[in-house]
MMTF fields as JSON, N, C-alpha, C and O atoms, coordinates in Angstrom:
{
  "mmtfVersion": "1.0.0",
  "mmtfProducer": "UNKNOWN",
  "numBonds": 551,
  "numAtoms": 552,
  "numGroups": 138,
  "numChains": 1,
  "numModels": 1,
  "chainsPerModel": [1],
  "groupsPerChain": [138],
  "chainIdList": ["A"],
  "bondAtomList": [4, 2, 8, 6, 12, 10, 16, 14, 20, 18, 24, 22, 28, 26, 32, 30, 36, 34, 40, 38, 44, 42, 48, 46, 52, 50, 56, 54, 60, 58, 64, 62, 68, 66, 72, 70, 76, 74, 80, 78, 84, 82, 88, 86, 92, 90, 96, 94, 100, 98, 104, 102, 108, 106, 112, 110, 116, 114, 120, 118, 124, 122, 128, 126, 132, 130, 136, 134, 140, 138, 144, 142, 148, 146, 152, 150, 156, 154, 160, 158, 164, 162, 168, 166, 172, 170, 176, 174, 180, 178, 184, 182, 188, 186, 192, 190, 196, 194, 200, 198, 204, 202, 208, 206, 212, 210, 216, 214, 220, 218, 224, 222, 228, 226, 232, 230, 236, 234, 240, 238, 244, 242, 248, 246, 252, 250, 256, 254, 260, 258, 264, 262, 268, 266, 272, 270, 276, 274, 280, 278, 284, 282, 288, 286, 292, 290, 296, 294, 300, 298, 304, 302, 308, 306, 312, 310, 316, 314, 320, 318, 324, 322, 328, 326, 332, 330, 336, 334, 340, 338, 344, 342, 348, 346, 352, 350, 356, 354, 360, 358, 364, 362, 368, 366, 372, 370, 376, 374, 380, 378, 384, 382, 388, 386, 392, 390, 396, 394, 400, 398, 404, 402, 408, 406, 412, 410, 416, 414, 420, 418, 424, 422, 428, 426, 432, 430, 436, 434, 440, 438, 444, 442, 448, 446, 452, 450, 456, 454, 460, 458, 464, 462, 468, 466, 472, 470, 476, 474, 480, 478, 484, 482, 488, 486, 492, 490, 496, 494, 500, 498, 504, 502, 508, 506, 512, 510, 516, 514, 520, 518, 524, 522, 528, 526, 532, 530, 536, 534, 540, 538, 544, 542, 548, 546],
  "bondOrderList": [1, 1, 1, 1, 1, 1, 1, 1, 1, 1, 1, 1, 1, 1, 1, 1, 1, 1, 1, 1, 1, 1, 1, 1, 1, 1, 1, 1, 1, 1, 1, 1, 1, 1, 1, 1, 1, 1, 1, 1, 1, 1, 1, 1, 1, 1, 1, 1, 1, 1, 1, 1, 1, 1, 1, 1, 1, 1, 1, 1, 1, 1, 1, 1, 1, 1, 1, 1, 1, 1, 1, 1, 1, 1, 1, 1, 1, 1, 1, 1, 1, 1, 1, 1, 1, 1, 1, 1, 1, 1, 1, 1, 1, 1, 1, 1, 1, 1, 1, 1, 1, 1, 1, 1, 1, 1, 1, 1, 1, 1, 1, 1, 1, 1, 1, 1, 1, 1, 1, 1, 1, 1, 1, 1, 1, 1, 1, 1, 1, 1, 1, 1, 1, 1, 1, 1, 1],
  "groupList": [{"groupName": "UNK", "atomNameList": ["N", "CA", "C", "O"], "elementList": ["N", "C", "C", "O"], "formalChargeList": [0, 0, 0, 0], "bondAtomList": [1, 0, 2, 1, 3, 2], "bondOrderList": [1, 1, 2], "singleLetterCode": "X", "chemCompType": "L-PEPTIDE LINKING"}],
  "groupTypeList": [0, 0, 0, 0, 0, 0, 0, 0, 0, 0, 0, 0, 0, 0, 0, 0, 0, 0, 0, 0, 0, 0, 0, 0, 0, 0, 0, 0, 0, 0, 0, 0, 0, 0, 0, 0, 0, 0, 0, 0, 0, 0, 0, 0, 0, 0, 0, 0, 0, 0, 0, 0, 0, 0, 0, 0, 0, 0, 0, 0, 0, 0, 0, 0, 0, 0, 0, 0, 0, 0, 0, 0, 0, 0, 0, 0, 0, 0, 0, 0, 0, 0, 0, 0, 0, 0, 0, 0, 0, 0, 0, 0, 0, 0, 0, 0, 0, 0, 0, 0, 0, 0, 0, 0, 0, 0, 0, 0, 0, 0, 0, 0, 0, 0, 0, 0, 0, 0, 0, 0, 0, 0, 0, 0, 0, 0, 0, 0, 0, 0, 0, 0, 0, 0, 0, 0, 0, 0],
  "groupIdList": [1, 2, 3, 4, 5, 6, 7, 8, 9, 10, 11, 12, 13, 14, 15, 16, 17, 18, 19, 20, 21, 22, 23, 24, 25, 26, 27, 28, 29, 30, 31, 32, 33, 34, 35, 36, 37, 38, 39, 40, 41, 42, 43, 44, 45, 46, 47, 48, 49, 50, 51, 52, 53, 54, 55, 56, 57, 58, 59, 60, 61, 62, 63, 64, 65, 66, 67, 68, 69, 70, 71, 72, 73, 74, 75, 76, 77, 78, 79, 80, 81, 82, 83, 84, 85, 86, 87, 88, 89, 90, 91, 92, 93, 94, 95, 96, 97, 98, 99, 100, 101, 102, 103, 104, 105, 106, 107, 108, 109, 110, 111, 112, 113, 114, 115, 116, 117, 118, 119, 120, 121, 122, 123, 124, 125, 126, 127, 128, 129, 130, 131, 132, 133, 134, 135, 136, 137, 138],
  "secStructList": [7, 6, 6, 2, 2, 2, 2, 6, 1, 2, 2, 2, 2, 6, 6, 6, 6, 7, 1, 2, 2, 2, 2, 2, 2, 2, 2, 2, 2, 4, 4, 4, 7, 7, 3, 3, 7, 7, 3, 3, 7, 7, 6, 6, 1, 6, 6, 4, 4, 4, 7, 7, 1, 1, 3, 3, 3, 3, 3, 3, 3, 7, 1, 7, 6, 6, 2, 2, 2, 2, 2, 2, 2, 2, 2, 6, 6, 7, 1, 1, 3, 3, 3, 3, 3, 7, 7, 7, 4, 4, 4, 7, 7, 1, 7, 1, 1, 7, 3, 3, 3, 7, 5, 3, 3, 1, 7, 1, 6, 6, 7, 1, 1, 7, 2, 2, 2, 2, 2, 2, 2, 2, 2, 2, 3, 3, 3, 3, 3, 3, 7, 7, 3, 3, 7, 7, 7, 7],
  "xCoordList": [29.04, 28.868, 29.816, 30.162, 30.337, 30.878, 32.71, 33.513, 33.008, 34.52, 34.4, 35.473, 33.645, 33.321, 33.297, 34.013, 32.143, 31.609, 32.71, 32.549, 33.917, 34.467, 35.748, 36.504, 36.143, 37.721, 37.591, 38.762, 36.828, 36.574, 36.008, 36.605, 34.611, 33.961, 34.998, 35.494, 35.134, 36.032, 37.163, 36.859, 38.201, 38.923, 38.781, 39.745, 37.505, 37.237, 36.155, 36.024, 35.457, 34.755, 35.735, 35.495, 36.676, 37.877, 38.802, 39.147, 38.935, 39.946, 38.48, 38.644, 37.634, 36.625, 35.564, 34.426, 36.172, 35.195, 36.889, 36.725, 38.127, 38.884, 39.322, 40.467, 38.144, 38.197, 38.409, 38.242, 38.925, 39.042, 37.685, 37.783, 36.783, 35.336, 34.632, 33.69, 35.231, 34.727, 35.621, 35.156, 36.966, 37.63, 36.925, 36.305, 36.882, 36.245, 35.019, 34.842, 33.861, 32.59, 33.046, 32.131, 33.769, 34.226, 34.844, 34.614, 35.855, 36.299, 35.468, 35.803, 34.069, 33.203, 32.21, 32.099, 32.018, 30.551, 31.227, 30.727, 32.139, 32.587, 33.112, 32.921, 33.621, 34.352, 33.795, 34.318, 32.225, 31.112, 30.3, 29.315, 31.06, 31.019, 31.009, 31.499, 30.391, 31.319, 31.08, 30.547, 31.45, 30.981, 31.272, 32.449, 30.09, 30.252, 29.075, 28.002, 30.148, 29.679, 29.061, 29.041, 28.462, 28.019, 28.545, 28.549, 28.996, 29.177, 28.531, 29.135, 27.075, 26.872, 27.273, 26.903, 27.967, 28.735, 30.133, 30.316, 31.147, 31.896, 32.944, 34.028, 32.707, 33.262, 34.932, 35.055, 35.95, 37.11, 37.794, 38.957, 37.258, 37.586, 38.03, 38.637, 37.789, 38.329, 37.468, 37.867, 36.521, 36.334, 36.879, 36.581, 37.831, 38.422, 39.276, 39.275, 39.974, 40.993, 40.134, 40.728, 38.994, 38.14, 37.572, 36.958, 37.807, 37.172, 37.483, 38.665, 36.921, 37.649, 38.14, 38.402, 38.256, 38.864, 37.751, 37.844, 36.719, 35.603, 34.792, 34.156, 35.042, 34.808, 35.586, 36.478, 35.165, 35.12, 35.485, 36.648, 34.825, 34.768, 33.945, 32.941, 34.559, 33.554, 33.103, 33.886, 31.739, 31.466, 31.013, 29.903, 31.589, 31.603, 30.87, 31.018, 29.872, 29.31, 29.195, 29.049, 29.294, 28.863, 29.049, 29.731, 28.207, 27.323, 28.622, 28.733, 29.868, 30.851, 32.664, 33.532, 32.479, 33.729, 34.867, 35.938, 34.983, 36.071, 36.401, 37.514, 35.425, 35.643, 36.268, 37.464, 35.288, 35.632, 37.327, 37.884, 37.706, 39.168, 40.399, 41.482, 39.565, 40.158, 40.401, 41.487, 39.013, 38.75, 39.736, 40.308, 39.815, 40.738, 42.176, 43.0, 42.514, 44.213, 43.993, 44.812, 43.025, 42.857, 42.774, 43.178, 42.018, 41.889, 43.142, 43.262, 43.938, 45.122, 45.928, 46.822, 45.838, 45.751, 45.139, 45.494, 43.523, 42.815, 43.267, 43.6, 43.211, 42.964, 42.39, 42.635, 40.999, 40.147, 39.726, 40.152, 38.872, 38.655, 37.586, 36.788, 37.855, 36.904, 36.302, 37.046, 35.309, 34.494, 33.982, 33.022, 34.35, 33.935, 32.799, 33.06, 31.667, 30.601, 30.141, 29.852, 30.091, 29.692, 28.287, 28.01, 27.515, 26.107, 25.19, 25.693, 24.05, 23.786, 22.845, 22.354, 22.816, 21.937, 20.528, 20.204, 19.86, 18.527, 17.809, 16.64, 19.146, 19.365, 20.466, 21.307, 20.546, 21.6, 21.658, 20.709, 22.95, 23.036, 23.323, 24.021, 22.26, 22.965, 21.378, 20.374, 21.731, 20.821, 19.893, 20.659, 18.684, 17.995, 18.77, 18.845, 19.256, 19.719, 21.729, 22.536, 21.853, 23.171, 24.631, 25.848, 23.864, 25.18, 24.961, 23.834, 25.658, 25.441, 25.551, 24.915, 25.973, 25.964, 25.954, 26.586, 25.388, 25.124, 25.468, 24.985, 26.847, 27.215, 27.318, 27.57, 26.865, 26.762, 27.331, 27.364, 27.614, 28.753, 28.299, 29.177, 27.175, 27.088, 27.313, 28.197, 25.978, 25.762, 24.083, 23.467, 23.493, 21.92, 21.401, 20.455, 22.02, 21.721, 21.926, 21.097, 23.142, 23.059, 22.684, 23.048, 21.629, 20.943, 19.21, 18.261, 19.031, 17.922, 17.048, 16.17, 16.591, 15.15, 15.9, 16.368, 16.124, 16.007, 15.262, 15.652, 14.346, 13.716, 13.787, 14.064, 13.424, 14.104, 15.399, 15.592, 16.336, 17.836, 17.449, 17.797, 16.636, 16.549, 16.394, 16.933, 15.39, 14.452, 15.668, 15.739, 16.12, 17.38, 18.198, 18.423, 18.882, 19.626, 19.005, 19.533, 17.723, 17.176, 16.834, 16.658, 16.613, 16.674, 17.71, 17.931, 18.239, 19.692, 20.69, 21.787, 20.23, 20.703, 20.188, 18.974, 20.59, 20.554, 19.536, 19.79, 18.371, 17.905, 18.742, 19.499, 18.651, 19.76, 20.935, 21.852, 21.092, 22.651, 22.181, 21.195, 23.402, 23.363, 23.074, 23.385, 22.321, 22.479, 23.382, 22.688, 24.947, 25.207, 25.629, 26.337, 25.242, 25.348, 25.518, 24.983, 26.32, 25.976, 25.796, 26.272, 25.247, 25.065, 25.097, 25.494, 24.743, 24.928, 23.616, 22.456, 24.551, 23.107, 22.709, 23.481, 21.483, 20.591, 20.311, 19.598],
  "yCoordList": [-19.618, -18.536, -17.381, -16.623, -17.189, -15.707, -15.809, -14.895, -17.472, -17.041, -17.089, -16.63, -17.41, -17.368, -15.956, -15.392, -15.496, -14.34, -13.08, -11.958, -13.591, -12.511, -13.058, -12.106, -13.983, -14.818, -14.96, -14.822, -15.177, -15.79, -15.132, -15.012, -14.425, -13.716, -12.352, -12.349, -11.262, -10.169, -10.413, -9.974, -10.979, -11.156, -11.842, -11.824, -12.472, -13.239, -11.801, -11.987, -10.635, -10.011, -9.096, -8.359, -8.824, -7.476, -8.08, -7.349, -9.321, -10.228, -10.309, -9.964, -10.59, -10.934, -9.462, -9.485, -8.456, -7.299, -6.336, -5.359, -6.978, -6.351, -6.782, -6.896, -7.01, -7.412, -6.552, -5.369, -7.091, -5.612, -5.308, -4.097, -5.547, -4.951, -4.36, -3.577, -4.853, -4.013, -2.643, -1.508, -2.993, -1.434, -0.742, 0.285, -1.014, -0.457, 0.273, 1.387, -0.414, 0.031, 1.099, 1.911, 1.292, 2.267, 3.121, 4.106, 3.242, 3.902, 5.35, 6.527, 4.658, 5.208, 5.704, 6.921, 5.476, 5.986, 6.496, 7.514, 6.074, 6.565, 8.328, 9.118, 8.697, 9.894, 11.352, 12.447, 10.806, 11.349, 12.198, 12.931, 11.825, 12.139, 12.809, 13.295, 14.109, 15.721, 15.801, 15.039, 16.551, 17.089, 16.462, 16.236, 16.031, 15.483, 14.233, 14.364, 12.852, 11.177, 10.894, 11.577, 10.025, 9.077, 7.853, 8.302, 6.563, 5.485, 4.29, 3.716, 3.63, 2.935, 1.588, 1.358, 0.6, -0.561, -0.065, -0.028, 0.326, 0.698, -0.316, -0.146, -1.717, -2.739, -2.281, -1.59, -3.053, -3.007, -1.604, -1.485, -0.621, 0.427, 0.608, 1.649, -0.469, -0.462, 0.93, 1.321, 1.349, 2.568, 4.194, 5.161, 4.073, 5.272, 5.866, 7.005, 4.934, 5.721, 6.524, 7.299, 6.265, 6.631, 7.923, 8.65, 8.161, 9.283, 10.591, 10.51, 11.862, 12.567, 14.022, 13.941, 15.386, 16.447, 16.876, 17.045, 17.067, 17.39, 17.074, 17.84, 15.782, 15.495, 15.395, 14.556, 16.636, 16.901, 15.652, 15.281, 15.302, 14.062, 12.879, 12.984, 11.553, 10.436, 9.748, 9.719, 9.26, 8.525, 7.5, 7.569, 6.14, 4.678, 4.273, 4.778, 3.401, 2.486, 1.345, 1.206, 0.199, -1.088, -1.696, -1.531, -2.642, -3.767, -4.42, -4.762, -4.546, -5.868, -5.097, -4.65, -5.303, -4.366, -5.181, -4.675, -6.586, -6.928, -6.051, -5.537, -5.846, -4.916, -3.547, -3.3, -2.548, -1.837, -1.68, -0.598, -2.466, -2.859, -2.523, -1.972, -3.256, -3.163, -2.001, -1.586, -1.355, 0.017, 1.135, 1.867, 1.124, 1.933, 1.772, 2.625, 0.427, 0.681, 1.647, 2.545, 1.472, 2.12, 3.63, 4.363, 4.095, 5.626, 6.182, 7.253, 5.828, 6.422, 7.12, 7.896, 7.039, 7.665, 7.961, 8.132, 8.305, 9.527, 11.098, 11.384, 11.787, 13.229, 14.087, 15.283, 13.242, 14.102, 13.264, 12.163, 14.035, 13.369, 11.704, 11.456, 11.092, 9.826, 9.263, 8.97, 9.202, 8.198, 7.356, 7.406, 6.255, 4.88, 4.51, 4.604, 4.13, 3.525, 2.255, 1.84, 1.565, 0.202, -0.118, -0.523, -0.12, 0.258, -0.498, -0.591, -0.845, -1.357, -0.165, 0.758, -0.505, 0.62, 1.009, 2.166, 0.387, 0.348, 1.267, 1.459, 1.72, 2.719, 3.723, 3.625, 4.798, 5.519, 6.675, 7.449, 6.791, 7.692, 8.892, 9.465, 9.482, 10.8, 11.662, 11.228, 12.922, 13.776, 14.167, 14.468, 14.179, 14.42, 15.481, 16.598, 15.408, 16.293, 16.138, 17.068, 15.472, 15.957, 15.492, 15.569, 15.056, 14.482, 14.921, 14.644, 15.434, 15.943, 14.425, 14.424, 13.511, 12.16, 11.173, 11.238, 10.196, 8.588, 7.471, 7.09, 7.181, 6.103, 4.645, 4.473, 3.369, 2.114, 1.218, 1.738, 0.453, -0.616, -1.78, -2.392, -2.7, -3.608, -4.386, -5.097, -3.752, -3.917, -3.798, -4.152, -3.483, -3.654, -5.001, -5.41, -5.732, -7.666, -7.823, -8.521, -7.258, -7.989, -7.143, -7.255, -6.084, -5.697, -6.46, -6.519, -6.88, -7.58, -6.562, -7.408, -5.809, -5.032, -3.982, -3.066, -3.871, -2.953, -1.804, -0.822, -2.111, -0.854, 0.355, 1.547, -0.434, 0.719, 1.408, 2.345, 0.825, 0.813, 2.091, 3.082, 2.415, 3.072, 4.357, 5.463, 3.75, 5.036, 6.158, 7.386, 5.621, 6.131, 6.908, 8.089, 5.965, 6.924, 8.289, 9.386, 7.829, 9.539, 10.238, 11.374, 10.194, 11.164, 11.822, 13.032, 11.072, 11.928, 12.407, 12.859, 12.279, 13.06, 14.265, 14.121, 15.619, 16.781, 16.761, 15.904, 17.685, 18.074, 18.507, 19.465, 17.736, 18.356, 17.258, 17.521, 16.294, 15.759, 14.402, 14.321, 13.507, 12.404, 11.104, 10.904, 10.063, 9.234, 7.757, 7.002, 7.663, 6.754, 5.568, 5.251, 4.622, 3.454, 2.423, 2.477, 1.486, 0.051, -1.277, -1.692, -1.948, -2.924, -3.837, -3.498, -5.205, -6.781, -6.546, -6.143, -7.016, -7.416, -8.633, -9.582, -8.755, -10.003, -10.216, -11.157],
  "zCoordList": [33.507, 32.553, 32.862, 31.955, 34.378, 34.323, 34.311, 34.497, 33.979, 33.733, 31.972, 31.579, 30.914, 29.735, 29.208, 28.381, 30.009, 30.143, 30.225, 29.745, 30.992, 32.094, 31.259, 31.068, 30.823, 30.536, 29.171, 28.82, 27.972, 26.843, 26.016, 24.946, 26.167, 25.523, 24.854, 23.728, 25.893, 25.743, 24.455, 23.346, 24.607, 24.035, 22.571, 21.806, 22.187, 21.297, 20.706, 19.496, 21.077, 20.231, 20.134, 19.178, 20.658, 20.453, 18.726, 17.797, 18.819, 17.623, 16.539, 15.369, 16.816, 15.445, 15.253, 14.785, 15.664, 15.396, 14.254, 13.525, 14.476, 13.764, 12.441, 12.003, 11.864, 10.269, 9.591, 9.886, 8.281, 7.375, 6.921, 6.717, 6.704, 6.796, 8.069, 8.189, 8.752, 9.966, 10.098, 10.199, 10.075, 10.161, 8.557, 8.835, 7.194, 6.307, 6.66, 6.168, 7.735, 8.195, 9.349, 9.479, 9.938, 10.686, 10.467, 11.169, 9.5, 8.664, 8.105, 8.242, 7.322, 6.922, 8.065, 8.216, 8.281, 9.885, 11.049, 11.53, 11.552, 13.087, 12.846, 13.77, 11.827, 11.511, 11.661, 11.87, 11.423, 11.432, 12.555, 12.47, 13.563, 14.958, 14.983, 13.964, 16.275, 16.428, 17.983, 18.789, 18.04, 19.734, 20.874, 21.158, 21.82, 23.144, 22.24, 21.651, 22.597, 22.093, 22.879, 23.903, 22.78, 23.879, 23.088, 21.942, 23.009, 22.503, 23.009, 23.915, 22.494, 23.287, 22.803, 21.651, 23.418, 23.326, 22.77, 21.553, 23.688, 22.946, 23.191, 22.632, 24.222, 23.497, 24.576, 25.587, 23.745, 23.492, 23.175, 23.562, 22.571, 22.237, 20.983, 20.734, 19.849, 18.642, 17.645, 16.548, 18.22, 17.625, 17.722, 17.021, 18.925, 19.273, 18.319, 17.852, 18.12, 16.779, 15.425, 14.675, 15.308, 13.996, 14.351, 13.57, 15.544, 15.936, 15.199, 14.862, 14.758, 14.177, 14.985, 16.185, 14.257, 15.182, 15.922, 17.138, 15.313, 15.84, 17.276, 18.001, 17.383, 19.241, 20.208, 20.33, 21.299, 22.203, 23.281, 23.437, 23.701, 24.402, 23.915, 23.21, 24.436, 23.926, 25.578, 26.527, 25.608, 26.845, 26.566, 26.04, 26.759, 26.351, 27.018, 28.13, 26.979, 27.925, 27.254, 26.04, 28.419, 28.566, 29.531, 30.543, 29.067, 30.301, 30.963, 32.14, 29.65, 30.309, 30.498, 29.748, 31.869, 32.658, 32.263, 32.601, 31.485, 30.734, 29.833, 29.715, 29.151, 27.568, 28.189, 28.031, 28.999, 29.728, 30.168, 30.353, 30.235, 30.515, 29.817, 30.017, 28.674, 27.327, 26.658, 26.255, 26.538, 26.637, 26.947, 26.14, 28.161, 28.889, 28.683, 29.015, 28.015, 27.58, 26.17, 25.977, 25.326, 24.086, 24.072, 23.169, 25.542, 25.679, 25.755, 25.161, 26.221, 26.899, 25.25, 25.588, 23.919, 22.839, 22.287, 21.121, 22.719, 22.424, 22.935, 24.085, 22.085, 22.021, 22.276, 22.121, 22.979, 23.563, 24.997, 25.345, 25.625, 27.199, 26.991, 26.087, 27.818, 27.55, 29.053, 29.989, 29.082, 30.277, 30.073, 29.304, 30.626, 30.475, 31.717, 32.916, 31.23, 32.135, 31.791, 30.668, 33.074, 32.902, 32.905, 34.034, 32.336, 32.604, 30.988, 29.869, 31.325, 29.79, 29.464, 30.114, 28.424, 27.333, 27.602, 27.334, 27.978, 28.44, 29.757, 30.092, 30.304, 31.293, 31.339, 32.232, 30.346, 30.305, 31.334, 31.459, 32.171, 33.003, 33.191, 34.028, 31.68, 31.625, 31.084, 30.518, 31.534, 31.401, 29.809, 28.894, 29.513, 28.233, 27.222, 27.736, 26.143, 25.104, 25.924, 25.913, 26.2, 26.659, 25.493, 25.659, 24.438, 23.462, 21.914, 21.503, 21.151, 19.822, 19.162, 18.108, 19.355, 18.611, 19.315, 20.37, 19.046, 19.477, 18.214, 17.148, 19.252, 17.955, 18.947, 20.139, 17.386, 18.122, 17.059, 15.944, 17.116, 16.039, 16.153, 16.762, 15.869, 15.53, 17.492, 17.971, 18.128, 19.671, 19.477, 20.482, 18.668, 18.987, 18.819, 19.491, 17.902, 18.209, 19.286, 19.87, 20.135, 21.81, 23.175, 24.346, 22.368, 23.497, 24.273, 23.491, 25.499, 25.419, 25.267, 25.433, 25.15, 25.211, 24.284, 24.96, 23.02, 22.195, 21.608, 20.976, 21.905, 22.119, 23.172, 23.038, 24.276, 25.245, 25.42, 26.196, 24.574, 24.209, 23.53, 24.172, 22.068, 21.328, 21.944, 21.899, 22.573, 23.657, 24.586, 24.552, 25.004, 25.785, 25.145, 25.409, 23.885, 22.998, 22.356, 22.177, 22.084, 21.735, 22.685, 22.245, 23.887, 25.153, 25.254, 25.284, 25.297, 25.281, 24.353, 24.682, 23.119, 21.908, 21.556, 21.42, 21.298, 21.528, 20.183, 19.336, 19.944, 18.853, 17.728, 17.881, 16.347, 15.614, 15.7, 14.922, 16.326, 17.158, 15.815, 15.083, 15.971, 15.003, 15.747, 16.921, 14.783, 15.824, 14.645, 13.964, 14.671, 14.068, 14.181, 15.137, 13.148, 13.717, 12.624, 11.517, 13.063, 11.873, 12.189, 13.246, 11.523, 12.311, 11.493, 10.378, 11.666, 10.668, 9.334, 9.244, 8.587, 7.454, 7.34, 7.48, 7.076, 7.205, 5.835, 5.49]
}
């Protein structure tokens, strides 16, 4: 599982998350952002560019330090500061109210305990702060 995982996976959700409906769905929702992000699954980094003037910093997390990887060649043309954490959702490492927005892209199908996922993201979204997101239709 962990050369799939680590060799196969990464590179195969970075190529099939860059559809033209997917950049269309990002297009629309990611822009929306303001302030200090939190991004949870931020993957490959294919949401950085959508970002708009308005945020401050973005802080990426995920579970898979391939993506993470990936990630980090993508920051290097952002405009604003970025931290990348490897960490899954279900345990976020950051203090209650500390983000004006929480954005997620079609990462809550592959969280195992989603709820507590949820739970996290609103701890730490500021009263008032956004929480955006899109995800698959059924």
């Amino acid at each position: 599982m962990g050369f799939y995982r680590d060799r196969i996976l990464p590179p195969f959700l970075h190529l099939s998350m860059r559809t033209r409906e997917a950049t269309r769905h990002r297009r629309q929702v990611v822009p929306a952002a303001r302030g200090r992000v939190l991004e949870v699954g931020i993957g490959s980094g294919l949401n950085l560019p959508y970002y708009g003037p308005g945020v401050t910093a973005v802080y990426g997390l995920d579970p898979s330090a391939a993506l993470l990887a990936m990630a980090r060649k993508a920051a290097r043309r952002a405009p604003f500061e970025i931290e990348l954490v490897n960490r899954s959702a279900e345990d976020i490492p950051f203090d209650d109210d500390s983000f004006d927005s929480v954005v997620t892209t079609w990462t809550l199908c592959s969280i195992p305990d989603v709820l507590a996922a949820l739970d996290e993201m609103r701890r730490v979204l500021k009263s008032g702060g956004e929480f955006l997101f899109i995800e698959h239709e059924i």
